[in-house]
């Protein structure tokens, strides 16, 4: 007598894509949720797992841009090689008959430099592959979205399938934006790079629309940042609804409502503070983030051994440089006086330290969108052990 074995879940090669400079942060996040990285390159961290890994990574990753399935890699210097290499991959195991599968692309230092042509070739090859399984030549694409990217780097083709949909910075709480906002993913990375812990006070004295303070609150409460949104892979046959329900239930149960957080978001501009209050409430952290109107020059915390993480204006526009330099001087005079506090400032100004009035203990190159910046790190003493 034979015993039927339960079907096994597929194992995928997955990538958490990220902004340059944040690979180490994303790597640590993956380790924390139980998926040790198998490869790290500029712009992504690779790991493996089944459909549950897709759900958990999308829900929990704070600093990654997207979670994608690596469908295949191969060399291609001609359109024929690109076509045959694409067609040979297991597209029918991933895409149902009614799948909507737009193809985007990019090419760098490769023989096949025409991105639109590469996209057309890949699309045609996938249609041919699906046609063999479903016995048809035309697909109406009325079902769930399966966004595909063809990426060529030095003639190596990588084909990926985007599981996230909207970028992971779209948490669902920031419906309104102030000028020059910082992405939620970068804000979360800055908080983690500061090594702030929930038992210490936290402040952003130039908070704008409140993103950094909100990300600190979500981290301090151990709240998965993706709980308030959906993802493309939720509508895929290979990722069952129950699996997503289980992952969300796990994330809900992990929230630490018993943790007392001391987080302050302040700014001199009453207009942006109204946005900050709206976003704080929308994120569900109004009970642990205080939003206050205050000039950074008046920053005087009631408790020692805190942590400041802030993203001041950069002065990128003509005529703003003098104002921003004056702001940096004011910041320096105020924040240097808080001798037990650690200060982390992200800025594109290469002369920031001169106007702040002190050389940073550490400096880390990061990108805020396409703007190259430095994270200037002023490390205060750790609180004494109780």
Short mmCIF file of N, CA, C and O in Angstrom, two decimals, residues 166-299:
data_model
loop_
_atom_site.label_atom_id
_atom_site.label_comp_id
_atom_site.label_asym_id
_atom_site.label_seq_id
_atom_site.Cartn_x
_atom_site.Cartn_y
_atom_site.Cartn_z
N UNK A 166 3.59 47.73 -4.89
CA UNK A 166 4.11 49.05 -4.50
C UNK A 166 5.35 48.84 -3.64
O UNK A 166 5.46 47.86 -2.90
N UNK A 167 6.32 49.75 -3.75
CA UNK A 167 7.55 49.63 -2.97
C UNK A 167 7.28 49.50 -1.48
O UNK A 167 6.27 50.00 -0.97
N UNK A 168 8.17 48.83 -0.77
CA UNK A 168 7.96 48.56 0.65
C UNK A 168 7.97 49.82 1.51
O UNK A 168 7.57 49.78 2.67
N UNK A 169 8.42 50.95 0.94
CA UNK A 169 8.33 52.20 1.72
C UNK A 169 6.89 52.67 1.84
O UNK A 169 6.58 53.50 2.70
N UNK A 170 6.00 52.12 1.03
CA UNK A 170 4.58 52.49 1.11
C UNK A 170 3.93 51.73 2.26
O UNK A 170 3.29 50.69 2.08
N UNK A 171 4.09 52.24 3.47
CA UNK A 171 3.58 51.56 4.66
C UNK A 171 2.06 51.66 4.79
O UNK A 171 1.43 50.84 5.43
N UNK A 172 1.51 52.75 4.25
CA UNK A 172 0.07 52.95 4.38
C UNK A 172 -0.31 54.04 5.34
O UNK A 172 -1.49 54.41 5.44
N UNK A 173 0.67 54.63 6.05
CA UNK A 173 0.32 55.68 7.01
C UNK A 173 0.62 57.08 6.48
O UNK A 173 0.09 58.05 6.99
N UNK A 174 1.49 57.20 5.49
CA UNK A 174 1.86 58.54 5.03
C UNK A 174 1.05 58.90 3.79
O UNK A 174 1.48 58.67 2.66
N UNK A 175 -0.11 59.47 4.01
CA UNK A 175 -1.00 59.84 2.92
C UNK A 175 -0.66 61.23 2.38
O UNK A 175 -0.96 61.56 1.25
N UNK A 176 -0.03 62.04 3.21
CA UNK A 176 0.34 63.40 2.83
C UNK A 176 1.84 63.54 2.98
O UNK A 176 2.47 62.86 3.78
N UNK A 177 2.46 64.44 2.22
CA UNK A 177 3.91 64.60 2.30
C UNK A 177 4.28 66.07 2.39
O UNK A 177 3.63 66.94 1.81
N UNK A 178 5.36 66.32 3.12
CA UNK A 178 5.94 67.65 3.15
C UNK A 178 7.00 67.73 2.05
O UNK A 178 7.26 66.76 1.34
N UNK A 179 7.63 68.90 1.90
CA UNK A 179 8.67 69.04 0.89
C UNK A 179 9.86 68.16 1.26
O UNK A 179 10.21 68.01 2.43
N UNK A 180 10.50 67.57 0.23
CA UNK A 180 11.71 66.75 0.39
C UNK A 180 11.58 65.71 1.49
O UNK A 180 12.35 65.68 2.43
N UNK A 181 10.57 64.83 1.41
CA UNK A 181 10.42 63.83 2.47
C UNK A 181 11.50 62.76 2.39
O UNK A 181 12.10 62.53 1.34
N UNK A 182 11.74 62.09 3.50
CA UNK A 182 12.65 60.95 3.53
C UNK A 182 11.80 59.69 3.42
O UNK A 182 10.72 59.60 4.01
N UNK A 183 12.25 58.73 2.64
CA UNK A 183 11.49 57.49 2.51
C UNK A 183 11.44 56.73 3.82
O UNK A 183 12.41 56.74 4.60
N UNK A 184 10.33 56.04 4.04
CA UNK A 184 10.16 55.28 5.28
C UNK A 184 11.24 54.23 5.44
O UNK A 184 11.70 53.97 6.56
N UNK A 185 11.67 53.61 4.33
CA UNK A 185 12.69 52.57 4.40
C UNK A 185 14.04 53.14 4.85
O UNK A 185 14.74 52.53 5.66
N UNK A 186 14.40 54.31 4.34
CA UNK A 186 15.65 54.94 4.77
C UNK A 186 15.54 55.42 6.21
O UNK A 186 16.48 55.28 7.00
N UNK A 187 14.38 55.96 6.59
CA UNK A 187 14.18 56.40 7.98
C UNK A 187 14.36 55.23 8.94
O UNK A 187 15.02 55.35 9.98
N UNK A 188 13.78 54.07 8.60
CA UNK A 188 13.92 52.89 9.46
C UNK A 188 15.37 52.45 9.54
O UNK A 188 15.86 52.03 10.60
N UNK A 189 16.10 52.55 8.42
CA UNK A 189 17.51 52.18 8.43
C UNK A 189 18.33 53.11 9.32
O UNK A 189 19.22 52.66 10.06
N UNK A 190 18.02 54.41 9.28
CA UNK A 190 18.75 55.37 10.12
C UNK A 190 18.55 55.05 11.60
O UNK A 190 19.50 55.12 12.40
N UNK A 191 17.31 54.73 11.97
CA UNK A 191 17.05 54.39 13.38
C UNK A 191 17.85 53.15 13.78
O UNK A 191 18.46 53.10 14.86
N UNK A 192 17.91 52.17 12.90
CA UNK A 192 18.66 50.95 13.22
C UNK A 192 20.16 51.19 13.25
O UNK A 192 20.88 50.61 14.07
N UNK A 193 20.66 52.06 12.36
CA UNK A 193 22.09 52.38 12.37
C UNK A 193 22.49 53.14 13.62
O UNK A 193 23.65 53.10 14.04
N UNK A 194 21.53 53.83 14.23
CA UNK A 194 21.83 54.54 15.48
C UNK A 194 21.97 53.60 16.67
O UNK A 194 22.44 54.00 17.73
N UNK A 195 21.52 52.36 16.48
CA UNK A 195 21.52 51.35 17.55
C UNK A 195 20.70 51.80 18.77
O UNK A 195 20.96 51.40 19.91
N UNK A 196 19.71 52.64 18.51
CA UNK A 196 18.80 53.06 19.59
C UNK A 196 18.04 51.86 20.13
O UNK A 196 17.68 50.94 19.41
N UNK A 197 17.81 51.88 21.44
CA UNK A 197 17.04 50.84 22.11
C UNK A 197 15.81 51.48 22.77
O UNK A 197 15.87 52.63 23.23
N UNK A 198 14.69 50.75 22.86
CA UNK A 198 13.44 51.34 23.35
C UNK A 198 13.49 51.90 24.77
O UNK A 198 12.64 52.73 25.13
N UNK A 199 14.46 51.49 25.59
CA UNK A 199 14.51 52.02 26.96
C UNK A 199 15.12 53.41 27.01
O UNK A 199 15.10 54.06 28.06
N UNK A 200 15.65 53.90 25.89
CA UNK A 200 16.26 55.23 25.85
C UNK A 200 15.30 56.23 25.19
O UNK A 200 14.53 55.85 24.29
N UNK A 201 15.35 57.50 25.59
CA UNK A 201 14.53 58.50 24.89
C UNK A 201 15.04 58.71 23.46
O UNK A 201 16.23 58.52 23.17
N UNK A 202 14.14 59.08 22.57
CA UNK A 202 14.45 59.27 21.16
C UNK A 202 13.84 60.58 20.71
O UNK A 202 12.73 60.94 21.11
N UNK A 203 14.54 61.31 19.84
CA UNK A 203 14.01 62.58 19.36
C UNK A 203 14.45 62.86 17.93
O UNK A 203 15.56 62.51 17.52
N UNK A 204 13.55 63.50 17.20
CA UNK A 204 13.88 64.10 15.90
C UNK A 204 13.48 65.56 15.99
O UNK A 204 12.30 65.89 15.90
N UNK A 205 14.45 66.47 16.19
CA UNK A 205 14.11 67.89 16.40
C UNK A 205 13.86 68.67 15.12
O UNK A 205 13.58 69.86 15.17
N UNK A 206 13.96 68.00 13.96
CA UNK A 206 13.61 68.61 12.67
C UNK A 206 12.75 67.59 11.93
O UNK A 206 13.10 67.10 10.87
N UNK A 207 11.60 67.29 12.52
CA UNK A 207 10.87 66.06 12.16
C UNK A 207 10.12 66.13 10.84
O UNK A 207 9.74 65.09 10.31
N UNK A 208 9.84 67.34 10.30
CA UNK A 208 9.06 67.40 9.07
C UNK A 208 7.73 66.69 9.26
O UNK A 208 7.00 66.94 10.21
N UNK A 209 7.43 65.75 8.36
CA UNK A 209 6.14 65.06 8.43
C UNK A 209 6.14 63.86 9.37
O UNK A 209 5.18 63.10 9.41
N UNK A 210 7.23 63.69 10.14
CA UNK A 210 7.22 62.73 11.25
C UNK A 210 7.71 61.33 10.96
O UNK A 210 7.63 60.45 11.82
N UNK A 211 8.27 61.09 9.78
CA UNK A 211 8.58 59.72 9.36
C UNK A 211 9.59 59.02 10.26
O UNK A 211 9.40 57.86 10.63
N UNK A 212 10.68 59.70 10.63
CA UNK A 212 11.73 59.05 11.42
C UNK A 212 11.18 58.65 12.79
O UNK A 212 11.42 57.52 13.27
N UNK A 213 10.44 59.53 13.44
CA UNK A 213 9.88 59.22 14.75
C UNK A 213 8.89 58.06 14.67
O UNK A 213 8.86 57.19 15.56
N UNK A 214 8.08 58.03 13.61
CA UNK A 214 7.11 56.93 13.45
C UNK A 214 7.84 55.61 13.26
O UNK A 214 7.47 54.59 13.87
N UNK A 215 8.88 55.60 12.43
CA UNK A 215 9.63 54.36 12.22
C UNK A 215 10.31 53.89 13.51
O UNK A 215 10.41 52.68 13.77
N UNK A 216 10.76 54.82 14.34
CA UNK A 216 11.33 54.45 15.64
C UNK A 216 10.27 53.80 16.52
O UNK A 216 10.52 52.79 17.20
N UNK A 217 9.05 54.35 16.48
CA UNK A 217 7.97 53.79 17.29
C UNK A 217 7.60 52.38 16.82
O UNK A 217 7.38 51.48 17.64
N UNK A 218 7.52 52.18 15.51
CA UNK A 218 7.20 50.85 14.98
C UNK A 218 8.28 49.84 15.37
O UNK A 218 7.98 48.70 15.73
N UNK A 219 9.53 50.27 15.30
CA UNK A 219 10.63 49.40 15.69
C UNK A 219 10.59 49.11 17.18
O UNK A 219 10.75 47.96 17.62
N UNK A 220 10.36 50.16 17.98
CA UNK A 220 10.33 49.98 19.43
C UNK A 220 9.23 49.07 19.90
O UNK A 220 9.37 48.34 20.88
N UNK A 221 8.12 49.06 19.16
CA UNK A 221 6.98 48.18 19.50
C UNK A 221 7.07 46.81 18.84
O UNK A 221 6.18 45.99 19.01
N UNK A 222 8.09 46.61 18.04
CA UNK A 222 8.23 45.36 17.28
C UNK A 222 7.01 45.13 16.39
O UNK A 222 6.51 44.03 16.26
N UNK A 223 6.57 46.21 15.76
CA UNK A 223 5.41 46.13 14.86
C UNK A 223 5.89 46.00 13.43
O UNK A 223 6.66 46.82 12.94
N UNK A 224 5.44 44.97 12.74
CA UNK A 224 5.82 44.76 11.34
C UNK A 224 5.37 45.95 10.50
O UNK A 224 4.20 46.33 10.55
N UNK A 225 6.25 46.55 9.72
CA UNK A 225 5.90 47.77 8.99
C UNK A 225 4.90 47.55 7.87
O UNK A 225 4.27 48.50 7.41
N UNK A 226 4.73 46.30 7.41
CA UNK A 226 3.83 46.03 6.30
C UNK A 226 2.43 45.62 6.69
O UNK A 226 1.64 45.20 5.83
N UNK A 227 2.08 45.75 7.96
CA UNK A 227 0.77 45.26 8.42
C UNK A 227 -0.41 46.03 7.85
O UNK A 227 -1.51 45.50 7.76
N UNK A 228 -0.22 47.29 7.48
CA UNK A 228 -1.34 48.13 7.06
C UNK A 228 -1.48 48.25 5.53
O UNK A 228 -2.09 49.18 5.04
N UNK A 229 -0.90 47.29 4.79
CA UNK A 229 -0.96 47.36 3.33
C UNK A 229 -1.08 45.96 2.73
O UNK A 229 -1.02 44.97 3.46
N UNK A 230 -1.27 45.89 1.42
CA UNK A 230 -1.29 44.58 0.77
C UNK A 230 -0.14 44.49 -0.22
O UNK A 230 0.59 45.47 -0.46
N UNK A 231 0.02 43.30 -0.81
CA UNK A 231 1.15 43.01 -1.69
C UNK A 231 0.65 42.23 -2.90
O UNK A 231 -0.34 41.49 -2.81
N UNK A 232 1.34 42.36 -4.02
CA UNK A 232 0.91 41.65 -5.24
C UNK A 232 0.80 40.15 -5.02
O UNK A 232 -0.13 39.50 -5.51
N UNK A 233 1.77 39.57 -4.29
CA UNK A 233 1.81 38.11 -4.12
C UNK A 233 0.64 37.57 -3.30
O UNK A 233 0.42 36.36 -3.27
N UNK A 234 -0.11 38.45 -2.63
CA UNK A 234 -1.30 37.99 -1.89
C UNK A 234 -2.36 37.43 -2.83
O UNK A 234 -3.25 36.70 -2.39
N UNK A 235 -2.27 37.77 -4.12
CA UNK A 235 -3.28 37.35 -5.08
C UNK A 235 -2.76 36.27 -6.04
O UNK A 235 -3.36 36.00 -7.06
N UNK A 236 -1.64 35.66 -5.65
CA UNK A 236 -1.03 34.62 -6.49
C UNK A 236 -1.44 33.23 -6.04
O UNK A 236 -1.57 32.97 -4.84
N UNK A 237 -1.56 32.32 -6.99
CA UNK A 237 -1.89 30.92 -6.67
C UNK A 237 -0.79 30.25 -5.86
O UNK A 237 -1.07 29.37 -5.04
N UNK A 238 0.47 30.65 -6.08
CA UNK A 238 1.58 29.99 -5.38
C UNK A 238 1.74 30.47 -3.94
O UNK A 238 2.55 29.92 -3.19
N UNK A 239 0.97 31.49 -3.55
CA UNK A 239 1.03 32.02 -2.18
C UNK A 239 -0.38 31.98 -1.58
O UNK A 239 -1.12 32.97 -1.65
N UNK A 240 -0.79 30.86 -0.99
CA UNK A 240 -2.17 30.69 -0.52
C UNK A 240 -2.60 31.76 0.48
O UNK A 240 -1.78 32.27 1.25
N UNK A 241 -3.88 32.07 0.47
CA UNK A 241 -4.43 33.09 1.38
C UNK A 241 -4.18 32.74 2.84
O UNK A 241 -3.86 33.62 3.66
N UNK A 242 -4.31 31.46 3.20
CA UNK A 242 -4.10 31.05 4.59
C UNK A 242 -2.68 31.35 5.07
O UNK A 242 -2.46 31.73 6.22
N UNK A 243 -1.73 31.20 4.16
CA UNK A 243 -0.34 31.49 4.51
C UNK A 243 -0.18 32.97 4.87
O UNK A 243 0.49 33.32 5.85
N UNK A 244 -0.81 33.85 4.12
CA UNK A 244 -0.76 35.27 4.43
C UNK A 244 -1.49 35.57 5.74
O UNK A 244 -1.02 36.38 6.55
N UNK A 245 -2.63 34.92 5.94
CA UNK A 245 -3.37 35.12 7.19
C UNK A 245 -2.53 34.70 8.39
O UNK A 245 -2.50 35.40 9.42
N UNK A 246 -1.83 33.58 8.26
CA UNK A 246 -0.98 33.10 9.36
C UNK A 246 0.17 34.07 9.62
O UNK A 246 0.51 34.35 10.77
N UNK A 247 0.77 34.58 8.54
CA UNK A 247 1.89 35.52 8.70
C UNK A 247 1.43 36.81 9.36
O UNK A 247 2.13 37.37 10.22
N UNK A 248 0.24 37.29 9.01
CA UNK A 248 -0.28 38.51 9.63
C UNK A 248 -0.65 38.27 11.10
O UNK A 248 -0.40 39.13 11.96
N UNK A 249 -1.22 37.11 11.39
CA UNK A 249 -1.56 36.78 12.79
C UNK A 249 -0.29 36.72 13.64
O UNK A 249 -0.26 37.21 14.77
N UNK A 250 0.75 36.14 13.08
CA UNK A 250 2.04 36.07 13.79
C UNK A 250 2.57 37.48 14.06
O UNK A 250 3.05 37.78 15.16
N UNK A 251 2.47 38.35 13.05
CA UNK A 251 2.97 39.72 13.21
C UNK A 251 2.15 40.50 14.23
O UNK A 251 2.70 41.26 15.04
N UNK A 252 0.84 40.32 14.20
CA UNK A 252 -0.02 40.99 15.19
C UNK A 252 0.34 40.55 16.62
O UNK A 252 0.40 41.37 17.53
N UNK A 253 0.57 39.25 16.79
CA UNK A 253 0.88 38.72 18.12
C UNK A 253 2.24 39.20 18.63
O UNK A 253 2.48 39.22 19.84
N UNK A 254 3.12 39.60 17.72
CA UNK A 254 4.48 40.00 18.11
C UNK A 254 4.58 41.45 18.57
O UNK A 254 5.60 41.87 19.12
N UNK A 255 3.51 42.24 18.37
CA UNK A 255 3.55 43.66 18.76
C UNK A 255 3.68 43.79 20.26
O UNK A 255 2.96 43.15 21.03
N UNK A 256 4.62 44.65 20.70
CA UNK A 256 4.86 44.85 22.14
C UNK A 256 4.10 46.09 22.61
O UNK A 256 4.60 47.21 22.55
N UNK A 257 2.89 45.90 23.08
CA UNK A 257 2.11 47.03 23.60
C UNK A 257 2.51 47.38 25.02
O UNK A 257 2.12 48.43 25.54
N UNK A 258 3.30 46.51 25.68
CA UNK A 258 3.70 46.75 27.06
C UNK A 258 4.94 47.63 27.16
O UNK A 258 5.34 48.03 28.26
N UNK A 259 5.58 47.96 26.04
CA UNK A 259 6.81 48.75 26.05
C UNK A 259 6.47 50.23 26.15
O UNK A 259 5.65 50.74 25.38
N UNK A 260 7.08 50.92 27.11
CA UNK A 260 6.88 52.37 27.25
C UNK A 260 7.95 53.08 26.44
O UNK A 260 9.14 52.93 26.69
N UNK A 261 7.52 53.88 25.47
CA UNK A 261 8.45 54.58 24.60
C UNK A 261 8.39 56.08 24.86
O UNK A 261 7.32 56.64 25.09
N UNK A 262 9.56 56.71 24.83
CA UNK A 262 9.67 58.16 25.00
C UNK A 262 10.23 58.73 23.70
O UNK A 262 11.44 58.82 23.51
N UNK A 263 9.33 59.11 22.78
CA UNK A 263 9.73 59.57 21.45
C UNK A 263 9.13 60.95 21.21
O UNK A 263 7.93 61.16 21.40
N UNK A 264 9.98 61.89 20.79
CA UNK A 264 9.54 63.25 20.52
C UNK A 264 9.83 63.62 19.08
O UNK A 264 10.94 63.41 18.59
N UNK A 265 8.83 64.17 18.40
CA UNK A 265 9.00 64.72 17.06
C UNK A 265 8.69 66.20 17.14
O UNK A 265 7.58 66.58 17.48
N UNK A 266 9.68 67.03 16.83
CA UNK A 266 9.46 68.48 16.95
C UNK A 266 9.96 69.19 15.70
O UNK A 266 10.83 68.70 14.98
N UNK A 267 9.40 70.38 15.47
CA UNK A 267 9.78 71.19 14.31
C UNK A 267 9.28 72.60 14.57
O UNK A 267 8.35 72.80 15.37
N UNK A 268 9.88 73.56 13.91
CA UNK A 268 9.46 74.95 14.09
C UNK A 268 8.26 75.31 13.20
O UNK A 268 7.54 76.27 13.45
N UNK A 269 8.03 74.50 12.17
CA UNK A 269 7.01 74.81 11.15
C UNK A 269 5.67 74.19 11.54
O UNK A 269 5.52 72.96 11.53
N UNK A 270 4.65 75.01 11.87
CA UNK A 270 3.35 74.45 12.27
C UNK A 270 2.64 73.69 11.15
O UNK A 270 1.87 72.78 11.39
N UNK A 271 2.95 74.05 9.88
CA UNK A 271 2.31 73.37 8.76
C UNK A 271 2.74 71.91 8.67
O UNK A 271 1.91 71.01 8.53
N UNK A 272 4.05 71.67 8.74
CA UNK A 272 4.51 70.28 8.65
C UNK A 272 4.14 69.50 9.90
O UNK A 272 3.94 68.28 9.84
N UNK A 273 4.00 70.18 11.02
CA UNK A 273 3.60 69.47 12.24
C UNK A 273 2.17 68.95 12.15
O UNK A 273 1.85 67.92 12.73
N UNK A 274 1.33 69.64 11.39
CA UNK A 274 -0.03 69.12 11.20
C UNK A 274 0.02 67.82 10.40
O UNK A 274 -0.74 66.89 10.65
N UNK A 275 0.94 67.74 9.44
CA UNK A 275 1.14 66.49 8.70
C UNK A 275 1.68 65.41 9.62
O UNK A 275 1.26 64.26 9.58
N UNK A 276 2.64 65.79 10.46
CA UNK A 276 3.24 64.82 11.39
C UNK A 276 2.17 64.23 12.31
O UNK A 276 2.13 63.01 12.53
N UNK A 277 1.30 65.07 12.85
CA UNK A 277 0.24 64.57 13.74
C UNK A 277 -0.70 63.62 12.99
O UNK A 277 -1.11 62.60 13.53
N UNK A 278 -1.02 63.97 11.75
CA UNK A 278 -1.88 63.12 10.94
C UNK A 278 -1.23 61.75 10.71
O UNK A 278 -1.86 60.70 10.88
N UNK A 279 0.06 61.76 10.36
CA UNK A 279 0.76 60.51 10.07
C UNK A 279 0.96 59.66 11.32
O UNK A 279 0.84 58.43 11.27
N UNK A 280 1.27 60.31 12.43
CA UNK A 280 1.44 59.60 13.70
C UNK A 280 0.15 58.88 14.08
O UNK A 280 0.16 57.71 14.49
N UNK A 281 -0.97 59.57 13.92
CA UNK A 281 -2.27 58.96 14.23
C UNK A 281 -2.58 57.83 13.26
O UNK A 281 -3.05 56.75 13.67
N UNK A 282 -2.32 58.05 11.98
CA UNK A 282 -2.59 57.04 10.95
C UNK A 282 -1.76 55.78 11.19
O UNK A 282 -2.22 54.66 10.95
N UNK A 283 -0.53 55.95 11.69
CA UNK A 283 0.35 54.81 11.95
C UNK A 283 -0.01 54.08 13.24
O UNK A 283 0.53 53.01 13.51
N UNK A 284 -0.89 54.67 14.04
CA UNK A 284 -1.32 54.03 15.28
C UNK A 284 -0.34 54.15 16.42
O UNK A 284 -0.34 53.34 17.34
N UNK A 285 0.53 55.20 16.38
CA UNK A 285 1.54 55.35 17.43
C UNK A 285 1.40 56.69 18.16
O UNK A 285 2.35 57.19 18.75
N UNK A 286 0.19 57.28 18.12
CA UNK A 286 -0.02 58.58 18.76
C UNK A 286 0.16 58.52 20.26
O UNK A 286 0.42 59.55 20.90
N UNK A 287 0.03 57.33 20.85
CA UNK A 287 0.18 57.22 22.29
C UNK A 287 1.63 57.19 22.74
O UNK A 287 1.91 57.28 23.94
N UNK A 288 2.58 57.08 21.81
CA UNK A 288 3.99 57.02 22.22
C UNK A 288 4.89 58.00 21.46
O UNK A 288 6.10 58.02 21.69
N UNK A 289 4.32 58.82 20.58
CA UNK A 289 5.10 59.85 19.89
C UNK A 289 4.50 61.22 20.20
O UNK A 289 3.34 61.49 19.85
N UNK A 290 5.24 62.07 20.87
CA UNK A 290 4.81 63.43 21.15
C UNK A 290 5.22 64.33 19.98
O UNK A 290 6.38 64.32 19.58
N UNK A 291 4.28 65.11 19.47
CA UNK A 291 4.57 66.04 18.39
C UNK A 291 4.51 67.45 18.97
O UNK A 291 3.47 67.87 19.49
N UNK A 292 5.62 68.19 18.89
CA UNK A 292 5.73 69.50 19.54
C UNK A 292 6.29 70.54 18.58
O UNK A 292 7.16 70.23 17.75
N UNK A 293 5.82 71.78 18.72
CA UNK A 293 6.39 72.88 17.95
C UNK A 293 7.54 73.47 18.76
O UNK A 293 7.36 73.96 19.88
N UNK A 294 8.75 73.41 18.18
CA UNK A 294 9.93 73.92 18.90
C UNK A 294 11.06 74.14 17.90
O UNK A 294 11.29 73.32 17.01
N UNK A 295 11.79 75.21 18.08
CA UNK A 295 12.99 75.47 17.30
C UNK A 295 14.09 74.52 17.77
O UNK A 295 14.22 74.26 18.97
N UNK A 296 14.88 74.01 16.84
CA UNK A 296 15.97 73.10 17.22
C UNK A 296 16.95 73.79 18.16
O UNK A 296 17.60 73.14 18.99
N UNK A 297 17.04 75.10 18.07
CA UNK A 297 17.95 75.85 18.96
C UNK A 297 17.51 75.76 20.41
O UNK A 297 18.31 75.99 21.33
N UNK A 298 16.25 75.39 20.64
CA UNK A 298 15.72 75.30 22.01
C UNK A 298 15.63 73.86 22.50
O UNK A 298 14.99 73.58 23.52
N UNK A 299 16.27 72.94 21.79
CA UNK A 299 16.19 71.54 22.18
C UNK A 299 16.88 71.34 23.53
O UNK A 299 18.06 71.61 23.69
#
